[in-house]
Coordinates of C-alpha atoms (C1' of nucleotides) in Angstrom, one line a residue:
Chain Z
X1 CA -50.1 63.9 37.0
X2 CA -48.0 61.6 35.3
X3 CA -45.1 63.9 34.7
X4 CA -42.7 64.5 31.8
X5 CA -40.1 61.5 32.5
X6 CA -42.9 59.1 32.7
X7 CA -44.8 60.7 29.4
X8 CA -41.7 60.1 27.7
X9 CA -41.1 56.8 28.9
X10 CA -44.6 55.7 27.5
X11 CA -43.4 56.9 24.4
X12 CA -40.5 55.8 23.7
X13 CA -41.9 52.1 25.2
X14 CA -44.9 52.5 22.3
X15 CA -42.6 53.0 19.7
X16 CA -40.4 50.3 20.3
X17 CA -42.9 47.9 20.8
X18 CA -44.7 49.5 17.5
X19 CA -41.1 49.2 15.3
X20 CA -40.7 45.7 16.8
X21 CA -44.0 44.4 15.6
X22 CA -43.1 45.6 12.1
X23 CA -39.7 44.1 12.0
X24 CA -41.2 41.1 13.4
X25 CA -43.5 41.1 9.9
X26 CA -41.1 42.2 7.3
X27 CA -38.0 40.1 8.5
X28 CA -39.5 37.4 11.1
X29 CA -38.8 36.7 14.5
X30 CA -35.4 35.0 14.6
X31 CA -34.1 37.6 11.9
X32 CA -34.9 40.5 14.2
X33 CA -32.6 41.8 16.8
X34 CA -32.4 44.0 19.4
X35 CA -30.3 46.3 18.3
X36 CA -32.0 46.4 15.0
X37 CA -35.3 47.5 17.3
X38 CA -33.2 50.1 18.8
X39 CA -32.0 51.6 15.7
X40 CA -35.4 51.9 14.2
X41 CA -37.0 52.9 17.6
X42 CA -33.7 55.7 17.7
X43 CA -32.9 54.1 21.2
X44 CA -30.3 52.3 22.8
X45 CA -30.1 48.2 22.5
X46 CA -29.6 48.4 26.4
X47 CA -33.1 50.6 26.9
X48 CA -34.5 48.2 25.1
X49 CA -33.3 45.4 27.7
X50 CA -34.3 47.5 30.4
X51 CA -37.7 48.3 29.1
X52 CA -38.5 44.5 27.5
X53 CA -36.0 42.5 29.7
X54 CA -35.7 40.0 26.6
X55 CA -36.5 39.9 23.2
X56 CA -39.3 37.6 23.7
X57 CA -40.4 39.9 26.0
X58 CA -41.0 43.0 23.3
X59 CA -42.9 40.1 21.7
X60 CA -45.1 39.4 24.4
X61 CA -46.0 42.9 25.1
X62 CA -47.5 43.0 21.5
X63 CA -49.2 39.1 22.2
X64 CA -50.5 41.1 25.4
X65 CA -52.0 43.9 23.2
X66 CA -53.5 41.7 20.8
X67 CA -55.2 39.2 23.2
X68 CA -57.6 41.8 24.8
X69 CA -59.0 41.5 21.2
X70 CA -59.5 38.0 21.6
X71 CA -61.3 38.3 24.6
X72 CA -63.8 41.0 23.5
X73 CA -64.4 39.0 20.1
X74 CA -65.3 35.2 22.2
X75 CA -67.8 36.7 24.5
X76 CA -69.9 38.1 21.0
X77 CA -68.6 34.8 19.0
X78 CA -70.4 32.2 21.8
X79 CA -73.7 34.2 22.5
X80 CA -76.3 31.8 22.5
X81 CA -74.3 29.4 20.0
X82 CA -74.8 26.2 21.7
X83 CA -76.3 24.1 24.2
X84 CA -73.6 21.4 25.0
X85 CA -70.3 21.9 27.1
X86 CA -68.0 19.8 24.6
X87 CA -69.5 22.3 21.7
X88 CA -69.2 25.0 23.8
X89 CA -65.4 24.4 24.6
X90 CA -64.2 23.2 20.8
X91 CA -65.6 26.1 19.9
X92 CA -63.7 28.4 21.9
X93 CA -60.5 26.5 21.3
X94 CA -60.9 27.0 17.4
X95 CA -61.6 30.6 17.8
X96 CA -58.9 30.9 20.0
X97 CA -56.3 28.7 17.7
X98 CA -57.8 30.9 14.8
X99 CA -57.0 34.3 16.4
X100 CA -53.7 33.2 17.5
X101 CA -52.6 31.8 13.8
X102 CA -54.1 35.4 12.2
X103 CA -51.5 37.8 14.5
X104 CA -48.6 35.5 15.1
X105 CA -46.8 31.9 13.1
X106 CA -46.4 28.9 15.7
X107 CA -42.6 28.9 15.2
X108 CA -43.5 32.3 17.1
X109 CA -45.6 31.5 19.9
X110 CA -43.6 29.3 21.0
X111 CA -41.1 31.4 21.8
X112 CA -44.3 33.7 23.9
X113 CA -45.1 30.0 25.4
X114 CA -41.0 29.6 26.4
X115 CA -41.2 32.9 28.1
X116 CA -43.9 32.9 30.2
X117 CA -42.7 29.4 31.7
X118 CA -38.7 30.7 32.4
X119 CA -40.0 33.9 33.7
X120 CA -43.2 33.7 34.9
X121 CA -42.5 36.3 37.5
X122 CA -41.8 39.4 34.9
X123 CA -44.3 41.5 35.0
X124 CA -45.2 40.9 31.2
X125 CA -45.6 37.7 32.0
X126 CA -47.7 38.2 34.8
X127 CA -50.1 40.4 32.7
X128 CA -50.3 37.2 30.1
X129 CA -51.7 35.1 33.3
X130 CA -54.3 37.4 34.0
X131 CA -55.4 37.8 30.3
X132 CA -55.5 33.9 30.5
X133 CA -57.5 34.2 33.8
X134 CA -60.2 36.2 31.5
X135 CA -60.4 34.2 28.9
X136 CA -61.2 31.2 31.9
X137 CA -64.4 33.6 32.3
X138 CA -65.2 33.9 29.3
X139 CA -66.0 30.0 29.9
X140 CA -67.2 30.6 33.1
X141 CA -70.0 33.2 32.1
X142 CA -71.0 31.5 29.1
X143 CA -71.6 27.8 31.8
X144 CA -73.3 30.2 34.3
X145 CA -75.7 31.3 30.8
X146 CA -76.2 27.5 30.3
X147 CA -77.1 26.3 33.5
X148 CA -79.8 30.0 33.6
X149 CA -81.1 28.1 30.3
X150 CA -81.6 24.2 32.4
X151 CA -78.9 23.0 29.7
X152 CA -76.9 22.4 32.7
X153 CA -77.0 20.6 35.8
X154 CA -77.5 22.8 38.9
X155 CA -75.0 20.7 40.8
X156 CA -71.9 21.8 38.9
X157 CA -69.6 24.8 39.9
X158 CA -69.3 26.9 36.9
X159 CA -66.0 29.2 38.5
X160 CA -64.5 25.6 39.1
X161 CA -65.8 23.8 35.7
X162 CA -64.6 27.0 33.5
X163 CA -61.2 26.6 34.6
X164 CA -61.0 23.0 34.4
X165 CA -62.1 23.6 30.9
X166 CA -60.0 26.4 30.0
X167 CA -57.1 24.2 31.5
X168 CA -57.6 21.5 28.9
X169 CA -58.2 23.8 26.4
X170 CA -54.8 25.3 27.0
X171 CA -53.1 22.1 27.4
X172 CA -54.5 21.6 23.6
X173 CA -53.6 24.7 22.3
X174 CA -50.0 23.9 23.2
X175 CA -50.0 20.8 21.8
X176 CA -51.4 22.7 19.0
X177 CA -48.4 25.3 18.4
X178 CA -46.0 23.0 19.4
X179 CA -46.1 21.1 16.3
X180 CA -46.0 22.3 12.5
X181 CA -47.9 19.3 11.3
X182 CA -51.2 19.5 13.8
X183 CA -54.0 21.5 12.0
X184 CA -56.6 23.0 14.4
X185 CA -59.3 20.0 13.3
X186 CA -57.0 17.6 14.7
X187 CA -57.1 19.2 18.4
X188 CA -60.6 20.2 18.4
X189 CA -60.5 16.1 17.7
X190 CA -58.2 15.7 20.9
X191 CA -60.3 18.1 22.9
X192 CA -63.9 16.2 21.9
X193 CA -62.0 13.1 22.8
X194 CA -60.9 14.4 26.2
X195 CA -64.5 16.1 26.9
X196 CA -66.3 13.2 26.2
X197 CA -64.3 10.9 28.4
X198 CA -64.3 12.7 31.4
X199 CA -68.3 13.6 30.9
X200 CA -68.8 10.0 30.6
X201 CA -67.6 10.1 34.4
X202 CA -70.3 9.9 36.5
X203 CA -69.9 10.1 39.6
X204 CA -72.4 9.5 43.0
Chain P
X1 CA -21.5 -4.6 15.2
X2 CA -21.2 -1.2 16.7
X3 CA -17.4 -0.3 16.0
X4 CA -15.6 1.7 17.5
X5 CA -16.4 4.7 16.2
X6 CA -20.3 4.6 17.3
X7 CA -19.0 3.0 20.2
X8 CA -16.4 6.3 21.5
X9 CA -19.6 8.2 20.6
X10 CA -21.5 6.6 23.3
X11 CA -18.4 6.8 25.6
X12 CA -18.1 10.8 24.9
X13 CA -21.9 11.0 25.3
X14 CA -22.2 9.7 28.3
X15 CA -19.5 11.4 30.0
X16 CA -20.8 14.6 28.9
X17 CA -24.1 14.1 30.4
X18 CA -22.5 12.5 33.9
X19 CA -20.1 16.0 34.2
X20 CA -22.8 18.0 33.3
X21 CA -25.2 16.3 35.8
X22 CA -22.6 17.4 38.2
X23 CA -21.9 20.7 37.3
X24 CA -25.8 21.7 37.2
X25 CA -25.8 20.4 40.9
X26 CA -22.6 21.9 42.1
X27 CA -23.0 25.5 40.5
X28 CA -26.6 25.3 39.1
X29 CA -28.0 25.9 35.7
X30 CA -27.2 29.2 34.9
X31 CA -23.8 29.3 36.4
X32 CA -23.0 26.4 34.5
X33 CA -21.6 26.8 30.5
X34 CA -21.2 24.7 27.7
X35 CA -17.5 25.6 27.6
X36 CA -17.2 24.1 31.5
X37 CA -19.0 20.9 30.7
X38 CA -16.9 20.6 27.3
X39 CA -13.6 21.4 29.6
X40 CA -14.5 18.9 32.2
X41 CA -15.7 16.1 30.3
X42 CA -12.3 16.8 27.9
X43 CA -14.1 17.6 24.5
X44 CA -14.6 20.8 22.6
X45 CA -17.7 22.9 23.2
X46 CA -18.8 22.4 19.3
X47 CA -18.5 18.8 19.9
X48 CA -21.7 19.5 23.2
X49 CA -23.3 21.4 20.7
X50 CA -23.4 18.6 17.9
X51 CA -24.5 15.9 20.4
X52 CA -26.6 18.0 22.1
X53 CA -27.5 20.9 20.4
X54 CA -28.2 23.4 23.3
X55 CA -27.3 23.9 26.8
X56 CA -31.2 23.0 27.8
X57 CA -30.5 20.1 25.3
X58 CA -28.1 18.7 27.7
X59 CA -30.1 19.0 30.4
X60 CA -33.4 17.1 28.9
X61 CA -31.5 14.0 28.3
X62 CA -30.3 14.3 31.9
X63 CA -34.4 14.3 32.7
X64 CA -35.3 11.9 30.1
X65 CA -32.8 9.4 32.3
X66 CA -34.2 10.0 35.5
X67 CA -38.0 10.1 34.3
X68 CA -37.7 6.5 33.2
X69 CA -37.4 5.7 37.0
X70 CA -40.5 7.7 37.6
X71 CA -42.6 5.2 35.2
X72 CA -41.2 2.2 36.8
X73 CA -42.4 3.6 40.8
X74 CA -45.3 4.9 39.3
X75 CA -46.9 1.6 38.4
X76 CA -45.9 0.0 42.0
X77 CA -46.6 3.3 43.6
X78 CA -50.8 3.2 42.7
X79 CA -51.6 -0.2 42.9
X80 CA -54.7 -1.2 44.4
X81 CA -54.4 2.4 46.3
X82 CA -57.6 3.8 45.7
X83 CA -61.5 3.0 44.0
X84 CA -61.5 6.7 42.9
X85 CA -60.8 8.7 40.1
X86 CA -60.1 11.8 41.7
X87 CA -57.5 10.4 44.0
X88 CA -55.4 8.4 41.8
X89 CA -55.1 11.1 39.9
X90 CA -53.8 13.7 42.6
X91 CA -52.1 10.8 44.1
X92 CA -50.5 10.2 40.4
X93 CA -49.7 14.1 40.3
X94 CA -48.0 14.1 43.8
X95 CA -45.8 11.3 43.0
X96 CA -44.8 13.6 40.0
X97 CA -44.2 16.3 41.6
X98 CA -42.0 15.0 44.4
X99 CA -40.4 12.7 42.1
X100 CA -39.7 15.6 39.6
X101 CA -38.4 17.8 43.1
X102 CA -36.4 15.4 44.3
X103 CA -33.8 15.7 40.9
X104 CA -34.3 18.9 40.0
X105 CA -34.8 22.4 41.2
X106 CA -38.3 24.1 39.7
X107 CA -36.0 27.1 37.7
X108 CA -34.3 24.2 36.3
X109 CA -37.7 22.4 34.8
X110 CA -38.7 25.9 33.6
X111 CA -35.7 25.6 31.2
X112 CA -37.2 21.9 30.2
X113 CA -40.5 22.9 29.1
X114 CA -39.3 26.2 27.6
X115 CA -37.2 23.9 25.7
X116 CA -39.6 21.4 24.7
X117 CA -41.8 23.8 23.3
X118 CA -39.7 25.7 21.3
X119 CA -37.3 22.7 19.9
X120 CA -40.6 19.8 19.9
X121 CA -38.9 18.3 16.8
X122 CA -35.6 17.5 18.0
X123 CA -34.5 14.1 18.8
X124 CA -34.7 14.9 22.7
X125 CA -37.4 16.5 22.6
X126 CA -39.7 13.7 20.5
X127 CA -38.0 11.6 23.4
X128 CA -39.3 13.4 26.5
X129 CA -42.8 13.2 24.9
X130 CA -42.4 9.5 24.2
X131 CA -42.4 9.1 27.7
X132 CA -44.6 11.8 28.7
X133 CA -47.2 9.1 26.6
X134 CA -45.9 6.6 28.4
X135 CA -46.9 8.3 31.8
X136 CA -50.4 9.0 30.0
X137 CA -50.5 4.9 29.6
X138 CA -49.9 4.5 33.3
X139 CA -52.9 6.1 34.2
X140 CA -54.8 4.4 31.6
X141 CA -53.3 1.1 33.0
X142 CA -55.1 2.2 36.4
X143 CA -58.3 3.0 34.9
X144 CA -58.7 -0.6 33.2
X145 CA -58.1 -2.4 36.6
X146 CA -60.8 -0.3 38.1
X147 CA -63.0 -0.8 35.4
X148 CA -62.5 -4.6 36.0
X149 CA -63.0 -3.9 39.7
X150 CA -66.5 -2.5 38.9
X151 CA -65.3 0.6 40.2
X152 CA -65.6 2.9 36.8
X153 CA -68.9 2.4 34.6
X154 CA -67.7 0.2 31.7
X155 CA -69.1 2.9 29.3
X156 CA -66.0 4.8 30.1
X157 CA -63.1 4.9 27.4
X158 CA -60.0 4.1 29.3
X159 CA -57.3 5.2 26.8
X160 CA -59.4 8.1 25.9
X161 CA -60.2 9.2 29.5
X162 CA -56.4 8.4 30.7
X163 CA -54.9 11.0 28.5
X164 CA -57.3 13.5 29.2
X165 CA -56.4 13.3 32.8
X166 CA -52.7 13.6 32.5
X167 CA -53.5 16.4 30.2
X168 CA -55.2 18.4 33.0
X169 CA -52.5 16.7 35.6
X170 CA -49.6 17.9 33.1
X171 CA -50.9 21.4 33.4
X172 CA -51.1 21.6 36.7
X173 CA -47.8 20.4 37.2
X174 CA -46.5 23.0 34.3
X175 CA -48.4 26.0 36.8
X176 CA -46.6 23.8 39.8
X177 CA -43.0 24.6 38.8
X178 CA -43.3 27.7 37.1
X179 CA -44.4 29.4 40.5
X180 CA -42.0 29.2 43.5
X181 CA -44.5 29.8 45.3
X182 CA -46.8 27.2 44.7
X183 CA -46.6 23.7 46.9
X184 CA -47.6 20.5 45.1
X185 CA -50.3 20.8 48.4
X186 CA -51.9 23.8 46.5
X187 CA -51.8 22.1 43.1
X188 CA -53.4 19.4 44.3
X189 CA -56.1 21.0 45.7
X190 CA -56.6 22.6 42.5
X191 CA -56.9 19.4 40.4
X192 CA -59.2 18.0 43.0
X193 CA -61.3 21.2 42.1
X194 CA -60.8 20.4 38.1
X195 CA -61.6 16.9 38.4
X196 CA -64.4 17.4 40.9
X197 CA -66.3 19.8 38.4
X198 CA -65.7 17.9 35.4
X199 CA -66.8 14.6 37.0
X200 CA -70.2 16.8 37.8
X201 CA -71.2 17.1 34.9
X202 CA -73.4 13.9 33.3
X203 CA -74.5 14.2 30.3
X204 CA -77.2 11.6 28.5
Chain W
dA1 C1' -0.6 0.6 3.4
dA2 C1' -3.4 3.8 1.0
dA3 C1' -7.6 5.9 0.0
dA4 C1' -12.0 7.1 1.4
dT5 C1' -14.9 8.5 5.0
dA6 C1' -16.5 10.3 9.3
dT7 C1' -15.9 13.1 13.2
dT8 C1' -13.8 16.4 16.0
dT9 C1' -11.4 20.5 16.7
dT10 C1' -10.0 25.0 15.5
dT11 C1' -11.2 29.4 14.2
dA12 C1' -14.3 33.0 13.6
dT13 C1' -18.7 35.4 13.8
dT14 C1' -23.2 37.0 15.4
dG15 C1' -26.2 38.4 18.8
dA16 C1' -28.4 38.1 23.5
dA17 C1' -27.8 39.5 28.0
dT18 C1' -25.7 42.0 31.8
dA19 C1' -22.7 45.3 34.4
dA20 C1' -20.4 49.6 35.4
dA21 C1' -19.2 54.1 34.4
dA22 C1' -20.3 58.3 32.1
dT23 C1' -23.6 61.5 30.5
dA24 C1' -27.9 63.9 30.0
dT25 C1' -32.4 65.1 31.7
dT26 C1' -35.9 66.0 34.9
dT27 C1' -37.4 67.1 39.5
dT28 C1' -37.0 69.4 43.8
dA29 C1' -35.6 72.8 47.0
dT30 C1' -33.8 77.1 47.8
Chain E
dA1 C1' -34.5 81.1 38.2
dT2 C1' -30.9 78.4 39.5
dA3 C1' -28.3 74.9 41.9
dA4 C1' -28.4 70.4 43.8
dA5 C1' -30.3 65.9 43.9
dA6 C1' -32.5 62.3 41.7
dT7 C1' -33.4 59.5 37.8
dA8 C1' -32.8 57.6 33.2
dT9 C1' -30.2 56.7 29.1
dT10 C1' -26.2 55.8 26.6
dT11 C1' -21.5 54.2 26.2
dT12 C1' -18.4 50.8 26.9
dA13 C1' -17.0 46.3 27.9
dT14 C1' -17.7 41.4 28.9
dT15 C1' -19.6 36.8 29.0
dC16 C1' -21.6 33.1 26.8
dA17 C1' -24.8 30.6 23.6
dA18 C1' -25.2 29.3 19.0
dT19 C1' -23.7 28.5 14.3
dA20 C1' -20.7 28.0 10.2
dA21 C1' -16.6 26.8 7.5
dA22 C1' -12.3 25.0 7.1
dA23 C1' -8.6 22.3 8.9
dA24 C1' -7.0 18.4 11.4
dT25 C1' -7.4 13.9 13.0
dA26 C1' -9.0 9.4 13.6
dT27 C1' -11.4 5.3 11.8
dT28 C1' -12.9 2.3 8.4
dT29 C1' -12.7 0.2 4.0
dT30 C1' -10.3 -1.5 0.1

DNA sequence: AAAATATTTTTATTGAATAAAATATTTTAT
DNA sequence: ATAAAATATTTTATTCAATAAAAATATTTT
């Protein structure tokens, strides 16, 4: 029984979170402030600290929300698409960049990037680590469907491989919204150059 | 001719950056302020601001400084130390890590990638990732010199293969210091695990 | 030496973040 | 059902980063 106080508390955290993503739209990031949040939430700029911790935070509990979607959508969106690992992974890296440019502008995920590297202890930002941990599965499952299929050698270790690929990936994808000029053909360029090098590696 | 005016630039500069260095060890980063740096180094906080821009600024010139020294040991540091891929790199990401350790405190890097990320453009920042190419170029350096040795197939791409392996190396070392509690130990053992699974995999 | 130019400082403002005290609400115990 | 205890929010106040505009000052050029 959650009780009253906590109800509440859900409530008023939904609807901040739910004004914030608006003001985020109509005005942008940097012209949003807390206590503009507040008002149109009918809190205090304080509760909202308390709640959020930052105002990058209220941001990533909406990046949070958004990239459970993500997830669902790449496990349906690599089904049987491919029988090659450098494929596999340029192709989840341009779904991924896609998603992430449809919800949110770079100029705004950096700031989610800045966050999660000064406070990587929050609890929000803890929740984005495990959502990237999933999305390393996604990977992994989708190796462990290959290597099923005798596309893959049976001496690799998919948990191990996934990550190393989801790494690199993520690597790229900073790169990616780090800059205003990079388009997402550029890094899926980077990535295929990276893949193939280290596949040419061959070792006894 | 520099004269005088560019000249008590530099001066002013440099003095900044040598109190500040000082500050950020005596009191640490967060204790420290613009407005302290300004007072010791005897110019006005706005005058920090236009040289440096931020606070964080500040700081990543500090690091751009000492990571020149890391490039110069780095070269010395892997030379003729290994025949294998997987352990020059984790050797090449120790050396990081301790180097990086040994001038700053991890909470303090935080604030240098946060800053990175969210300002790539400036001056500073297009600096810090000059040299983080630079670093990228050591490890290609290696490669070549094994190749020569017979020690990496020749159908290898060294500049290709370099950067992808201080890609995964520069992530790791991102996880490395936004954790306290992981020790470069762990993050080693999890690039040996990257680099072992991506080696794994030959492809025709 | 005067004029033109560049640079810093002064002054002022906004907004994030945090702390402490005051107030209101919910929960628990009687 | 009510009083006491516990909990949460708001109010109030403060610090500091960041930015802008105007004024003051120093340097360079003529």
């Amino acid at each position: 029984m959650p009780g009253l106080r906590q109800r509440q508390k859900e409530y008023r955290q939904k609807r901040i979170a739910s004004v914030a993503k608006t003001l985020f739209i109509e005005r942008g990031y940097e012209k949003t402030t807390i206590e503009g949040i507040a008002d149109a939430a009918g809190v205090s700029g304080v509760t909202v600290h308390n709640y959020f911790g930052t105002k990058a935070g209220v941001l990533l509990a909406l990046v949070i929300e958004n990239d459970r979607q993500l997830i669902d959508r790449l496990d349906e969106s690599l089904e049987n698409k491919t029988d090659d690992l450098v494929v596999l992974t340029t192709l989840f890296a341009k779904i991924v960049m896609e998603h992430a440019l449809s919800n949110l502008a770079k100029v705004v995920w950096r700031e989610v990037i800045a966050t999660v590297t000064t406070n990587a202890d929050s609890r929000l930002s803890k929740e984005y680590f495990k959502l990237d941990q999933q999305l390393a599965l996604v990977l992994v499952r989708q190796i462990v469907a290959l290597q099923k299929a005798g596309k893959v050698s049976e001496r690799v270790d998919p948990l191990h491989l996934g990550k190393a690929l989801f790494q690199i990936q993520n690597a790229r994808f900073i790169q990616f919204i780090s800059s205003d000029e990079l388009t997402s053909a550029d890094i899926e360029q980077k990535l295929r150059n990276d893949l193939e090098a280290l596949f040419s590696v061959c070792r006894p």
